[in-house]
Amino acid sequence: MKAIVQSEYGSAEVLHLQEVDRPPVSASSVLVRVRAASVHAGDWHLMRGDPFLLRFIYGGIRRPKITILGSDVAGEVEAVGQAVSQFKPGDPVFGDLTECGFGAFAEYVSVPESALVLKPENLTFEEAATVPVSGLSALQGLRDVGQLRAGERVLVRGAAGGVGSFAVQIAKALGAEVTGVCSPHKKEGVRKLGADEVMDYDQAVRKDPCFDLILDTAAYRSVFASLAALKPGGRYVMVGGSMPYFFQVLLLGSLMSTLSGRRVKNLVCQPNSKDLTILKDWIERGTIYPYVDRTYPLEQVPDAICALEQRQVCGKVAISIGSVGQR
């Protein structure tokens, strides 16, 4: 099969299209014929091995042990192991491979059945592949870590991005009043997602405590700049952004919470089929939808990662591995 492979850490130039062996099917695994994948920030961090801590988490201090990246997958079941009960060959599926070895930037991937659910019927494979990682991050950041309740006011920073575009829609679905923060030229797109108010980043630096929750998917400024906009007892959840600020929250979040009277936490997303099914049901009812900015073929994965790393993208970037537009 064809796959995008890396044998060393570095920029997108370390990624190459190669012929590799098709993965085997174990008794408890599902072989998926990959029709589409997508890219997100985790891909370039793993590609570069930066921050260095990732090399300890995923193995490979000098060279990556994960040689085929890609967490989001959508495709058709090619074969199943003897112990698999949920799927059969031909089933259209999608899922998050973060906790089962990655590997979506390839024509086939073998994964546990627990990583997959049936694909939303009203999405193409390319659209479906953009949902799992970002959709689950938005859902769990708002509902679980942020403990968002109906009627509350939530500020979504990075509202035009992959996680942010889902977060605006999910917060509305949970009954919140949503303010989206994005670059000036992306405001109209965020309004179309359903935001009640849209601001640019300069406007969002406010001193009046009016929000119950801030979901920060683009934390490129110190957390302290956001806390003044939270009501007493409000919650700040960091999902993505600058690594120094991520570690600021990770190491000092408890202290900042005590000193400010606002809860400060990082999201650690937990992929699971139950939450993926919730997203699937919302999509099929028209409650949320993936905002796909552009689509690249498999051989152009390096270009797709570069576009995302340079923050050129609104919403999500899909990778087509097969016939574009099939459902």
PDB file of N, CA, C and O in Angstrom, residues 201-270:
ATOM      1  N   TYR A 201      -9.186  39.388  18.001  1.00  0.00           N
ATOM      2  CA  TYR A 201      -8.396  39.113  19.203  1.00  0.00           C
ATOM      3  C   TYR A 201      -8.141  40.351  20.049  1.00  0.00           C
ATOM      4  O   TYR A 201      -8.091  40.279  21.286  1.00  0.00           O
ATOM      5  N   ASP A 202      -8.005  41.520  19.429  1.00  0.00           N
ATOM      6  CA  ASP A 202      -7.789  42.741  20.198  1.00  0.00           C
ATOM      7  C   ASP A 202      -9.028  43.113  20.999  1.00  0.00           C
ATOM      8  O   ASP A 202      -8.941  43.547  22.151  1.00  0.00           O
ATOM      9  N   GLN A 203     -10.213  42.937  20.400  1.00  0.00           N
ATOM     10  CA  GLN A 203     -11.455  43.245  21.108  1.00  0.00           C
ATOM     11  C   GLN A 203     -11.680  42.309  22.289  1.00  0.00           C
ATOM     12  O   GLN A 203     -12.323  42.664  23.271  1.00  0.00           O
ATOM     13  N   ALA A 204     -11.153  41.088  22.176  1.00  0.00           N
ATOM     14  CA  ALA A 204     -11.439  40.068  23.185  1.00  0.00           C
ATOM     15  C   ALA A 204     -10.654  40.264  24.472  1.00  0.00           C
ATOM     16  O   ALA A 204     -10.914  39.589  25.464  1.00  0.00           O
ATOM     17  N   VAL A 205      -9.679  41.178  24.486  1.00  0.00           N
ATOM     18  CA  VAL A 205      -8.950  41.486  25.712  1.00  0.00           C
ATOM     19  C   VAL A 205      -9.772  42.494  26.505  1.00  0.00           C
ATOM     20  O   VAL A 205      -9.681  43.696  26.307  1.00  0.00           O
ATOM     21  N   ARG A 206     -10.633  41.988  27.356  1.00  0.00           N
ATOM     22  CA  ARG A 206     -11.578  42.855  28.058  1.00  0.00           C
ATOM     23  C   ARG A 206     -11.410  42.692  29.564  1.00  0.00           C
ATOM     24  O   ARG A 206     -10.981  41.668  30.056  1.00  0.00           O
ATOM     25  N   LYS A 207     -11.791  43.736  30.258  1.00  0.00           N
ATOM     26  CA  LYS A 207     -11.569  43.762  31.704  1.00  0.00           C
ATOM     27  C   LYS A 207     -12.842  43.440  32.499  1.00  0.00           C
ATOM     28  O   LYS A 207     -12.765  43.182  33.689  1.00  0.00           O
ATOM     29  N   ASP A 208     -14.006  43.465  31.846  1.00  0.00           N
ATOM     30  CA  ASP A 208     -15.241  43.207  32.574  1.00  0.00           C
ATOM     31  C   ASP A 208     -15.497  41.705  32.636  1.00  0.00           C
ATOM     32  O   ASP A 208     -15.498  41.027  31.618  1.00  0.00           O
ATOM     33  N   PRO A 209     -15.723  41.184  33.842  1.00  0.00           N
ATOM     34  CA  PRO A 209     -15.933  39.745  34.005  1.00  0.00           C
ATOM     35  C   PRO A 209     -17.351  39.347  33.589  1.00  0.00           C
ATOM     36  O   PRO A 209     -18.294  39.446  34.376  1.00  0.00           O
ATOM     37  N   CYS A 210     -17.527  38.886  32.359  1.00  0.00           N
ATOM     38  CA  CYS A 210     -18.872  38.621  31.856  1.00  0.00           C
ATOM     39  C   CYS A 210     -19.065  37.202  31.335  1.00  0.00           C
ATOM     40  O   CYS A 210     -20.187  36.834  30.973  1.00  0.00           O
ATOM     41  N   PHE A 211     -18.014  36.382  31.313  1.00  0.00           N
ATOM     42  CA  PHE A 211     -18.144  35.031  30.768  1.00  0.00           C
ATOM     43  C   PHE A 211     -18.070  33.985  31.878  1.00  0.00           C
ATOM     44  O   PHE A 211     -17.328  34.121  32.846  1.00  0.00           O
ATOM     45  N   ASP A 212     -18.861  32.929  31.703  1.00  0.00           N
ATOM     46  CA  ASP A 212     -18.812  31.795  32.635  1.00  0.00           C
ATOM     47  C   ASP A 212     -17.708  30.821  32.268  1.00  0.00           C
ATOM     48  O   ASP A 212     -17.166  30.132  33.141  1.00  0.00           O
ATOM     49  N   LEU A 213     -17.376  30.754  30.959  1.00  0.00           N
ATOM     50  CA  LEU A 213     -16.394  29.793  30.485  1.00  0.00           C
ATOM     51  C   LEU A 213     -15.632  30.378  29.304  1.00  0.00           C
ATOM     52  O   LEU A 213     -16.225  31.015  28.423  1.00  0.00           O
ATOM     53  N   ILE A 214     -14.322  30.188  29.305  1.00  0.00           N
ATOM     54  CA  ILE A 214     -13.492  30.494  28.135  1.00  0.00           C
ATOM     55  C   ILE A 214     -12.866  29.195  27.664  1.00  0.00           C
ATOM     56  O   ILE A 214     -12.168  28.520  28.427  1.00  0.00           O
ATOM     57  N   LEU A 215     -13.150  28.806  26.422  1.00  0.00           N
ATOM     58  CA  LEU A 215     -12.503  27.665  25.795  1.00  0.00           C
ATOM     59  C   LEU A 215     -11.460  28.223  24.842  1.00  0.00           C
ATOM     60  O   LEU A 215     -11.796  28.824  23.827  1.00  0.00           O
ATOM     61  N   ASP A 216     -10.192  28.032  25.183  1.00  0.00           N
ATOM     62  CA  ASP A 216      -9.107  28.655  24.431  1.00  0.00           C
ATOM     63  C   ASP A 216      -8.448  27.618  23.526  1.00  0.00           C
ATOM     64  O   ASP A 216      -7.657  26.788  23.967  1.00  0.00           O
ATOM     65  N   THR A 217      -8.766  27.675  22.247  1.00  0.00           N
ATOM     66  CA  THR A 217      -8.163  26.761  21.283  1.00  0.00           C
ATOM     67  C   THR A 217      -6.982  27.415  20.570  1.00  0.00           C
ATOM     68  O   THR A 217      -6.357  26.794  19.715  1.00  0.00           O
ATOM     69  N   ALA A 218      -6.703  28.667  20.891  1.00  0.00           N
ATOM     70  CA  ALA A 218      -5.611  29.415  20.255  1.00  0.00           C
ATOM     71  C   ALA A 218      -4.894  30.241  21.310  1.00  0.00           C
ATOM     72  O   ALA A 218      -4.896  31.466  21.266  1.00  0.00           O
ATOM     73  N   ALA A 219      -4.299  29.549  22.275  1.00  0.00           N
ATOM     74  CA  ALA A 219      -3.676  30.218  23.423  1.00  0.00           C
ATOM     75  C   ALA A 219      -2.277  30.692  23.052  1.00  0.00           C
ATOM     76  O   ALA A 219      -1.279  30.027  23.334  1.00  0.00           O
ATOM     77  N   TYR A 220      -2.227  31.868  22.429  1.00  0.00           N
ATOM     78  CA  TYR A 220      -0.934  32.463  22.059  1.00  0.00           C
ATOM     79  C   TYR A 220      -0.655  33.706  22.890  1.00  0.00           C
ATOM     80  O   TYR A 220       0.255  34.467  22.585  1.00  0.00           O
ATOM     81  N   ARG A 221      -1.471  33.920  23.911  1.00  0.00           N
ATOM     82  CA  ARG A 221      -1.232  34.978  24.898  1.00  0.00           C
ATOM     83  C   ARG A 221      -1.339  34.362  26.278  1.00  0.00           C
ATOM     84  O   ARG A 221      -1.980  33.328  26.463  1.00  0.00           O
ATOM     85  N   SER A 222      -0.744  34.988  27.248  1.00  0.00           N
ATOM     86  CA  SER A 222      -0.750  34.464  28.596  1.00  0.00           C
ATOM     87  C   SER A 222      -2.180  34.254  29.102  1.00  0.00           C
ATOM     88  O   SER A 222      -3.092  35.024  28.794  1.00  0.00           O
ATOM     89  N   VAL A 223      -2.347  33.204  29.867  1.00  0.00           N
ATOM     90  CA  VAL A 223      -3.654  32.903  30.448  1.00  0.00           C
ATOM     91  C   VAL A 223      -4.153  34.060  31.300  1.00  0.00           C
ATOM     92  O   VAL A 223      -5.362  34.339  31.357  1.00  0.00           O
ATOM     93  N   PHE A 224      -3.236  34.775  31.964  1.00  0.00           N
ATOM     94  CA  PHE A 224      -3.652  35.859  32.846  1.00  0.00           C
ATOM     95  C   PHE A 224      -4.434  36.934  32.104  1.00  0.00           C
ATOM     96  O   PHE A 224      -5.272  37.618  32.683  1.00  0.00           O
ATOM     97  N   ALA A 225      -4.173  37.093  30.801  1.00  0.00           N
ATOM     98  CA  ALA A 225      -4.902  38.087  30.012  1.00  0.00           C
ATOM     99  C   ALA A 225      -6.356  37.713  29.836  1.00  0.00           C
ATOM    100  O   ALA A 225      -7.200  38.572  29.557  1.00  0.00           O
ATOM    101  N   SER A 226      -6.695  36.426  29.998  1.00  0.00           N
ATOM    102  CA  SER A 226      -8.073  35.973  29.819  1.00  0.00           C
ATOM    103  C   SER A 226      -8.875  35.941  31.109  1.00  0.00           C
ATOM    104  O   SER A 226     -10.098  36.063  31.081  1.00  0.00           O
ATOM    105  N   LEU A 227      -8.200  35.784  32.230  1.00  0.00           N
ATOM    106  CA  LEU A 227      -8.920  35.561  33.483  1.00  0.00           C
ATOM    107  C   LEU A 227      -9.802  36.738  33.877  1.00  0.00           C
ATOM    108  O   LEU A 227     -10.838  36.556  34.526  1.00  0.00           O
ATOM    109  N   ALA A 228      -9.397  37.958  33.491  1.00  0.00           N
ATOM    110  CA  ALA A 228     -10.191  39.134  33.868  1.00  0.00           C
ATOM    111  C   ALA A 228     -11.560  39.143  33.217  1.00  0.00           C
ATOM    112  O   ALA A 228     -12.473  39.826  33.682  1.00  0.00           O
ATOM    113  N   ALA A 229     -11.718  38.382  32.131  1.00  0.00           N
ATOM    114  CA  ALA A 229     -13.008  38.341  31.436  1.00  0.00           C
ATOM    115  C   ALA A 229     -13.946  37.286  32.016  1.00  0.00           C
ATOM    116  O   ALA A 229     -15.097  37.176  31.585  1.00  0.00           O
ATOM    117  N   LEU A 230     -13.467  36.513  32.995  1.00  0.00           N
ATOM    118  CA  LEU A 230     -14.290  35.473  33.603  1.00  0.00           C
ATOM    119  C   LEU A 230     -14.988  35.978  34.860  1.00  0.00           C
ATOM    120  O   LEU A 230     -14.399  36.695  35.673  1.00  0.00           O
ATOM    121  N   LYS A 231     -16.228  35.554  35.032  1.00  0.00           N
ATOM    122  CA  LYS A 231     -16.938  35.830  36.274  1.00  0.00           C
ATOM    123  C   LYS A 231     -16.244  35.089  37.425  1.00  0.00           C
ATOM    124  O   LYS A 231     -15.576  34.074  37.204  1.00  0.00           O
ATOM    125  N   PRO A 232     -16.407  35.546  38.667  1.00  0.00           N
ATOM    126  CA  PRO A 232     -15.896  34.777  39.802  1.00  0.00           C
ATOM    127  C   PRO A 232     -16.465  33.351  39.761  1.00  0.00           C
ATOM    128  O   PRO A 232     -17.663  33.153  39.556  1.00  0.00           O
ATOM    129  N   GLY A 233     -15.586  32.377  39.917  1.00  0.00           N
ATOM    130  CA  GLY A 233     -16.026  30.990  39.821  1.00  0.00           C
ATOM    131  C   GLY A 233     -16.090  30.467  38.398  1.00  0.00           C
ATOM    132  O   GLY A 233     -16.450  29.309  38.174  1.00  0.00           O
ATOM    133  N   GLY A 234     -15.744  31.316  37.413  1.00  0.00           N
ATOM    134  CA  GLY A 234     -15.753  30.902  36.019  1.00  0.00           C
ATOM    135  C   GLY A 234     -14.633  29.920  35.715  1.00  0.00           C
ATOM    136  O   GLY A 234     -13.758  29.654  36.551  1.00  0.00           O
ATOM    137  N   ARG A 235     -14.665  29.377  34.494  1.00  0.00           N
ATOM    138  CA  ARG A 235     -13.721  28.317  34.126  1.00  0.00           C
ATOM    139  C   ARG A 235     -12.964  28.713  32.859  1.00  0.00           C
ATOM    140  O   ARG A 235     -13.552  29.211  31.903  1.00  0.00           O
ATOM    141  N   TYR A 236     -11.663  28.454  32.882  1.00  0.00           N
ATOM    142  CA  TYR A 236     -10.809  28.631  31.702  1.00  0.00           C
ATOM    143  C   TYR A 236     -10.264  27.265  31.320  1.00  0.00           C
ATOM    144  O   TYR A 236      -9.653  26.574  32.148  1.00  0.00           O
ATOM    145  N   VAL A 237     -10.478  26.858  30.059  1.00  0.00           N
ATOM    146  CA  VAL A 237     -10.007  25.555  29.573  1.00  0.00           C
ATOM    147  C   VAL A 237      -9.111  25.778  28.367  1.00  0.00           C
ATOM    148  O   VAL A 237      -9.555  26.324  27.352  1.00  0.00           O
ATOM    149  N   MET A 238      -7.850  25.359  28.463  1.00  0.00           N
ATOM    150  CA  MET A 238      -6.938  25.456  27.331  1.00  0.00           C
ATOM    151  C   MET A 238      -6.991  24.159  26.532  1.00  0.00           C
ATOM    152  O   MET A 238      -6.815  23.071  27.076  1.00  0.00           O
ATOM    153  N   VAL A 239      -7.231  24.308  25.230  1.00  0.00           N
ATOM    154  CA  VAL A 239      -7.296  23.161  24.324  1.00  0.00           C
ATOM    155  C   VAL A 239      -6.090  23.127  23.395  1.00  0.00           C
ATOM    156  O   VAL A 239      -5.547  22.063  23.093  1.00  0.00           O
ATOM    157  N   GLY A 240      -5.653  24.282  22.908  1.00  0.00           N
ATOM    158  CA  GLY A 240      -4.536  24.315  21.973  1.00  0.00           C
ATOM    159  C   GLY A 240      -3.902  25.685  21.935  1.00  0.00           C
ATOM    160  O   GLY A 240      -4.460  26.662  22.451  1.00  0.00           O
ATOM    161  N   GLY A 241      -2.717  25.768  21.303  1.00  0.00           N
ATOM    162  CA  GLY A 241      -2.019  27.039  21.199  1.00  0.00           C
ATOM    163  C   GLY A 241      -0.535  26.865  21.458  1.00  0.00           C
ATOM    164  O   GLY A 241       0.061  25.848  21.115  1.00  0.00           O
ATOM    165  N   SER A 242       0.056  27.848  22.098  1.00  0.00           N
ATOM    166  CA  SER A 242       1.492  27.866  22.363  1.00  0.00           C
ATOM    167  C   SER A 242       1.869  26.832  23.423  1.00  0.00           C
ATOM    168  O   SER A 242       1.226  26.735  24.473  1.00  0.00           O
ATOM    169  N   MET A 243       2.935  26.076  23.159  1.00  0.00           N
ATOM    170  CA  MET A 243       3.393  25.098  24.140  1.00  0.00           C
ATOM    171  C   MET A 243       3.837  25.728  25.459  1.00  0.00           C
ATOM    172  O   MET A 243       3.555  25.186  26.527  1.00  0.00           O
ATOM    173  N   PRO A 244       4.530  26.874  25.450  1.00  0.00           N
ATOM    174  CA  PRO A 244       4.874  27.484  26.745  1.00  0.00           C
ATOM    175  C   PRO A 244       3.637  27.787  27.595  1.00  0.00           C
ATOM    176  O   PRO A 244       3.663  27.576  28.814  1.00  0.00           O
ATOM    177  N   TYR A 245       2.564  28.256  26.967  1.00  0.00           N
ATOM    178  CA  TYR A 245       1.354  28.545  27.730  1.00  0.00           C
ATOM    179  C   TYR A 245       0.642  27.266  28.149  1.00  0.00           C
ATOM    180  O   TYR A 245      -0.011  27.214  29.193  1.00  0.00           O
ATOM    181  N   PHE A 246       0.743  26.203  27.308  1.00  0.00           N
ATOM    182  CA  PHE A 246       0.178  24.914  27.704  1.00  0.00           C
ATOM    183  C   PHE A 246       0.829  24.440  29.000  1.00  0.00           C
ATOM    184  O   PHE A 246       0.155  24.010  29.941  1.00  0.00           O
ATOM    185  N   PHE A 247       2.160  24.532  29.063  1.00  0.00           N
ATOM    186  CA  PHE A 247       2.852  24.088  30.262  1.00  0.00           C
ATOM    187  C   PHE A 247       2.628  25.058  31.427  1.00  0.00           C
ATOM    188  O   PHE A 247       2.680  24.658  32.590  1.00  0.00           O
ATOM    189  N   GLN A 248       2.388  26.332  31.121  1.00  0.00           N
ATOM    190  CA  GLN A 248       2.036  27.287  32.173  1.00  0.00           C
ATOM    191  C   GLN A 248       0.783  26.817  32.905  1.00  0.00           C
ATOM    192  O   GLN A 248       0.734  26.811  34.145  1.00  0.00           O
ATOM    193  N   VAL A 249      -0.229  26.412  32.131  1.00  0.00           N
ATOM    194  CA  VAL A 249      -1.472  25.930  32.731  1.00  0.00           C
ATOM    195  C   VAL A 249      -1.260  24.577  33.400  1.00  0.00           C
ATOM    196  O   VAL A 249      -1.762  24.323  34.501  1.00  0.00           O
ATOM    197  N   LEU A 250      -0.514  23.698  32.744  1.00  0.00           N
ATOM    198  CA  LEU A 250      -0.292  22.363  33.287  1.00  0.00           C
ATOM    199  C   LEU A 250       0.395  22.424  34.649  1.00  0.00           C
ATOM    200  O   LEU A 250       0.011  21.719  35.590  1.00  0.00           O
ATOM    201  N   LEU A 251       1.409  23.295  34.774  1.00  0.00           N
ATOM    202  CA  LEU A 251       2.210  23.345  35.991  1.00  0.00           C
ATOM    203  C   LEU A 251       1.649  24.303  37.030  1.00  0.00           C
ATOM    204  O   LEU A 251       1.816  24.078  38.241  1.00  0.00           O
ATOM    205  N   LEU A 252       1.007  25.384  36.565  1.00  0.00           N
ATOM    206  CA  LEU A 252       0.581  26.436  37.503  1.00  0.00           C
ATOM    207  C   LEU A 252      -0.928  26.601  37.575  1.00  0.00           C
ATOM    208  O   LEU A 252      -1.416  27.513  38.245  1.00  0.00           O
ATOM    209  N   GLY A 253      -1.679  25.733  36.890  1.00  0.00           N
ATOM    210  CA  GLY A 253      -3.131  25.884  36.843  1.00  0.00           C
ATOM    211  C   GLY A 253      -3.786  25.893  38.212  1.00  0.00           C
ATOM    212  O   GLY A 253      -4.658  26.715  38.492  1.00  0.00           O
ATOM    213  N   SER A 254      -3.353  24.988  39.096  1.00  0.00           N
ATOM    214  CA  SER A 254      -3.947  24.929  40.443  1.00  0.00           C
ATOM    215  C   SER A 254      -3.668  26.202  41.229  1.00  0.00           C
ATOM    216  O   SER A 254      -4.553  26.737  41.915  1.00  0.00           O
ATOM    217  N   LEU A 255      -2.430  26.716  41.115  1.00  0.00           N
ATOM    218  CA  LEU A 255      -2.084  27.948  41.812  1.00  0.00           C
ATOM    219  C   LEU A 255      -2.878  29.127  41.243  1.00  0.00           C
ATOM    220  O   LEU A 255      -3.403  29.955  42.012  1.00  0.00           O
ATOM    221  N   MET A 256      -2.978  29.211  39.903  1.00  0.00           N
ATOM    222  CA  MET A 256      -3.749  30.291  39.293  1.00  0.00           C
ATOM    223  C   MET A 256      -5.207  30.218  39.693  1.00  0.00           C
ATOM    224  O   MET A 256      -5.870  31.244  39.904  1.00  0.00           O
ATOM    225  N   SER A 257      -5.742  29.011  39.814  1.00  0.00           N
ATOM    226  CA  SER A 257      -7.138  28.847  40.226  1.00  0.00           C
ATOM    227  C   SER A 257      -7.353  29.383  41.636  1.00  0.00           C
ATOM    228  O   SER A 257      -8.326  30.088  41.918  1.00  0.00           O
ATOM    229  N   THR A 258      -6.414  29.056  42.533  1.00  0.00           N
ATOM    230  CA  THR A 258      -6.530  29.500  43.929  1.00  0.00           C
ATOM    231  C   THR A 258      -6.432  31.017  44.036  1.00  0.00           C
ATOM    232  O   THR A 258      -7.217  31.668  44.750  1.00  0.00           O
ATOM    233  N   LEU A 259      -5.481  31.603  43.318  1.00  0.00           N
ATOM    234  CA  LEU A 259      -5.245  33.041  43.422  1.00  0.00           C
ATOM    235  C   LEU A 259      -6.332  33.862  42.735  1.00  0.00           C
ATOM    236  O   LEU A 259      -6.665  34.961  43.195  1.00  0.00           O
ATOM    237  N   SER A 260      -6.898  33.349  41.656  1.00  0.00           N
ATOM    238  CA  SER A 260      -7.850  34.146  40.869  1.00  0.00           C
ATOM    239  C   SER A 260      -9.306  33.889  41.219  1.00  0.00           C
ATOM    240  O   SER A 260     -10.179  34.701  40.902  1.00  0.00           O
ATOM    241  N   GLY A 261      -9.601  32.769  41.868  1.00  0.00           N
ATOM    242  CA  GLY A 261     -10.989  32.418  42.116  1.00  0.00           C
ATOM    243  C   GLY A 261     -11.696  31.915  40.865  1.00  0.00           C
ATOM    244  O   GLY A 261     -12.925  31.855  40.817  1.00  0.00           O
ATOM    245  N   ARG A 262     -10.917  31.561  39.826  1.00  0.00           N
ATOM    246  CA  ARG A 262     -11.439  30.975  38.586  1.00  0.00           C
ATOM    247  C   ARG A 262     -10.698  29.651  38.355  1.00  0.00           C
ATOM    248  O   ARG A 262      -9.499  29.568  38.615  1.00  0.00           O
ATOM    249  N   ARG A 263     -11.405  28.649  37.852  1.00  0.00           N
ATOM    250  CA  ARG A 263     -10.760  27.366  37.602  1.00  0.00           C
ATOM    251  C   ARG A 263      -9.989  27.405  36.285  1.00  0.00           C
ATOM    252  O   ARG A 263     -10.523  27.806  35.261  1.00  0.00           O
ATOM    253  N   VAL A 264      -8.746  26.955  36.325  1.00  0.00           N
ATOM    254  CA  VAL A 264      -7.862  26.981  35.155  1.00  0.00           C
ATOM    255  C   VAL A 264      -7.371  25.560  34.893  1.00  0.00           C
ATOM    256  O   VAL A 264      -6.706  24.966  35.748  1.00  0.00           O
ATOM    257  N   LYS A 265      -7.709  25.020  33.715  1.00  0.00           N
ATOM    258  CA  LYS A 265      -7.364  23.634  33.419  1.00  0.00           C
ATOM    259  C   LYS A 265      -6.975  23.456  31.959  1.00  0.00           C
ATOM    260  O   LYS A 265      -7.361  24.234  31.093  1.00  0.00           O
ATOM    261  N   ASN A 266      -6.213  22.365  31.698  1.00  0.00           N
ATOM    262  CA  ASN A 266      -5.955  21.888  30.345  1.00  0.00           C
ATOM    263  C   ASN A 266      -6.969  20.804  29.996  1.00  0.00           C
ATOM    264  O   ASN A 266      -7.447  20.085  30.874  1.00  0.00           O
ATOM    265  N   LEU A 267      -7.250  20.668  28.715  1.00  0.00           N
ATOM    266  CA  LEU A 267      -8.012  19.520  28.240  1.00  0.00           C
ATOM    267  C   LEU A 267      -7.061  18.375  27.914  1.00  0.00           C
ATOM    268  O   LEU A 267      -6.068  18.570  27.212  1.00  0.00           O
ATOM    269  N   VAL A 268      -7.364  17.208  28.405  1.00  0.00           N
ATOM    270  CA  VAL A 268      -6.724  15.979  27.961  1.00  0.00           C
ATOM    271  C   VAL A 268      -7.827  15.134  27.350  1.00  0.00           C
ATOM    272  O   VAL A 268      -8.629  14.521  28.057  1.00  0.00           O
ATOM    273  N   CYS A 269      -7.903  15.133  26.031  1.00  0.00           N
ATOM    274  CA  CYS A 269      -9.014  14.485  25.346  1.00  0.00           C
ATOM    275  C   CYS A 269      -8.928  12.961  25.489  1.00  0.00           C
ATOM    276  O   CYS A 269      -7.843  12.380  25.420  1.00  0.00           O
ATOM    277  N   GLN A 270     -10.093  12.329  25.668  1.00  0.00           N
ATOM    278  CA  GLN A 270     -10.172  10.887  25.808  1.00  0.00           C
ATOM    279  C   GLN A 270     -11.029  10.315  24.683  1.00  0.00           C
ATOM    280  O   GLN A 270     -12.256  10.342  24.750  1.00  0.00           O
TER     281      GLN A 270
END
